[in-house]
């Protein structure tokens, strides 16, 4: 018990494997949430991607000032906001 508490407080010496990216298909776009932990809160962040002309991958970085208490909430809000941006701007998002 005390060992577990010390590990949480001091951090584990074992390297953490990178998280697998979640990709949400929406219309002809892909939404990839990647929330950031900022001072114990989760900032809404991620990417909106699309296959462009000549096979060029188009990428729009998506970062908002909003912070939420859980990573799950930040992911859900990022996906919701990304869908709104896609609906409002479509492919002009990459111009």
XYZ file of C-alpha atoms in Angstrom:
95
model
C 0.000 0.000 0.000
C 2.706 2.461 0.967
C 4.764 1.405 -2.073
C 1.812 2.127 -4.376
C 1.317 5.533 -2.794
C 4.997 6.381 -3.241
C 4.867 5.273 -6.889
C 1.883 7.546 -7.559
C 3.526 10.476 -5.795
C 6.992 10.069 -7.282
C 6.063 8.502 -10.591
C 6.911 5.068 -11.845
C 10.385 4.349 -13.186
C 8.826 2.183 -15.888
C 8.412 3.985 -19.213
C 4.811 4.378 -20.327
C 3.842 3.094 -23.757
C 2.344 5.805 -25.971
C -1.432 5.703 -26.169
C -2.926 4.375 -29.345
C -4.664 7.140 -31.248
C -8.413 7.014 -31.558
C -9.628 7.914 -35.041
C -13.257 8.935 -35.545
C -14.488 8.991 -39.131
C -16.891 11.851 -39.852
C -18.006 12.587 -43.392
C -14.791 12.542 -45.467
C -12.690 13.652 -42.465
C -10.885 11.914 -39.615
C -10.965 13.329 -36.090
C -8.062 12.356 -33.831
C -8.498 13.533 -30.224
C -5.320 14.054 -28.183
C -6.239 15.928 -25.001
C -3.410 17.473 -22.975
C -3.020 17.224 -19.226
C -2.479 20.772 -17.943
C -2.154 21.212 -14.173
C -4.464 18.283 -13.438
C -7.109 19.363 -15.956
C -7.556 18.096 -19.533
C -7.297 20.601 -22.368
C -9.314 19.951 -25.533
C -6.879 19.204 -28.361
C -6.455 17.001 -31.411
C -6.366 16.986 -35.194
C -8.788 17.023 -38.085
C -7.394 15.266 -41.160
C -8.483 14.575 -44.702
C -6.992 12.984 -47.803
C -6.364 15.863 -50.176
C -5.669 16.103 -53.887
C -2.851 13.938 -55.240
C -2.867 11.874 -52.020
C -1.542 14.739 -49.899
C -2.660 14.446 -46.268
C -4.309 17.661 -45.030
C -4.021 18.290 -41.270
C -5.591 20.939 -39.046
C -4.343 21.137 -35.441
C -7.240 21.671 -33.049
C -6.484 23.237 -29.650
C -8.995 24.993 -27.418
C -8.527 26.855 -24.149
C -11.285 24.763 -22.532
C -10.168 22.446 -19.740
C -12.201 19.671 -18.177
C -11.689 17.428 -15.141
C -11.448 14.142 -17.067
C -9.679 12.937 -20.193
C -12.894 11.250 -21.344
C -14.812 14.545 -21.131
C -12.068 16.347 -23.072
C -12.188 13.694 -25.825
C -15.986 13.835 -26.082
C -15.961 17.637 -26.259
C -13.135 17.684 -28.816
C -15.063 15.324 -31.104
C -18.261 17.368 -30.717
C -16.472 20.658 -31.457
C -14.518 19.150 -34.368
C -17.781 17.975 -35.957
C -19.189 21.508 -35.638
C -16.078 22.960 -37.296
C -16.331 20.405 -40.112
C -20.044 21.135 -40.611
C -19.423 24.903 -40.679
C -16.180 25.073 -42.683
C -15.875 21.799 -44.593
C -12.745 21.551 -46.741
C -12.111 25.304 -46.447
C -10.736 24.412 -42.998
C -7.428 23.608 -44.723
C -7.148 26.860 -46.728
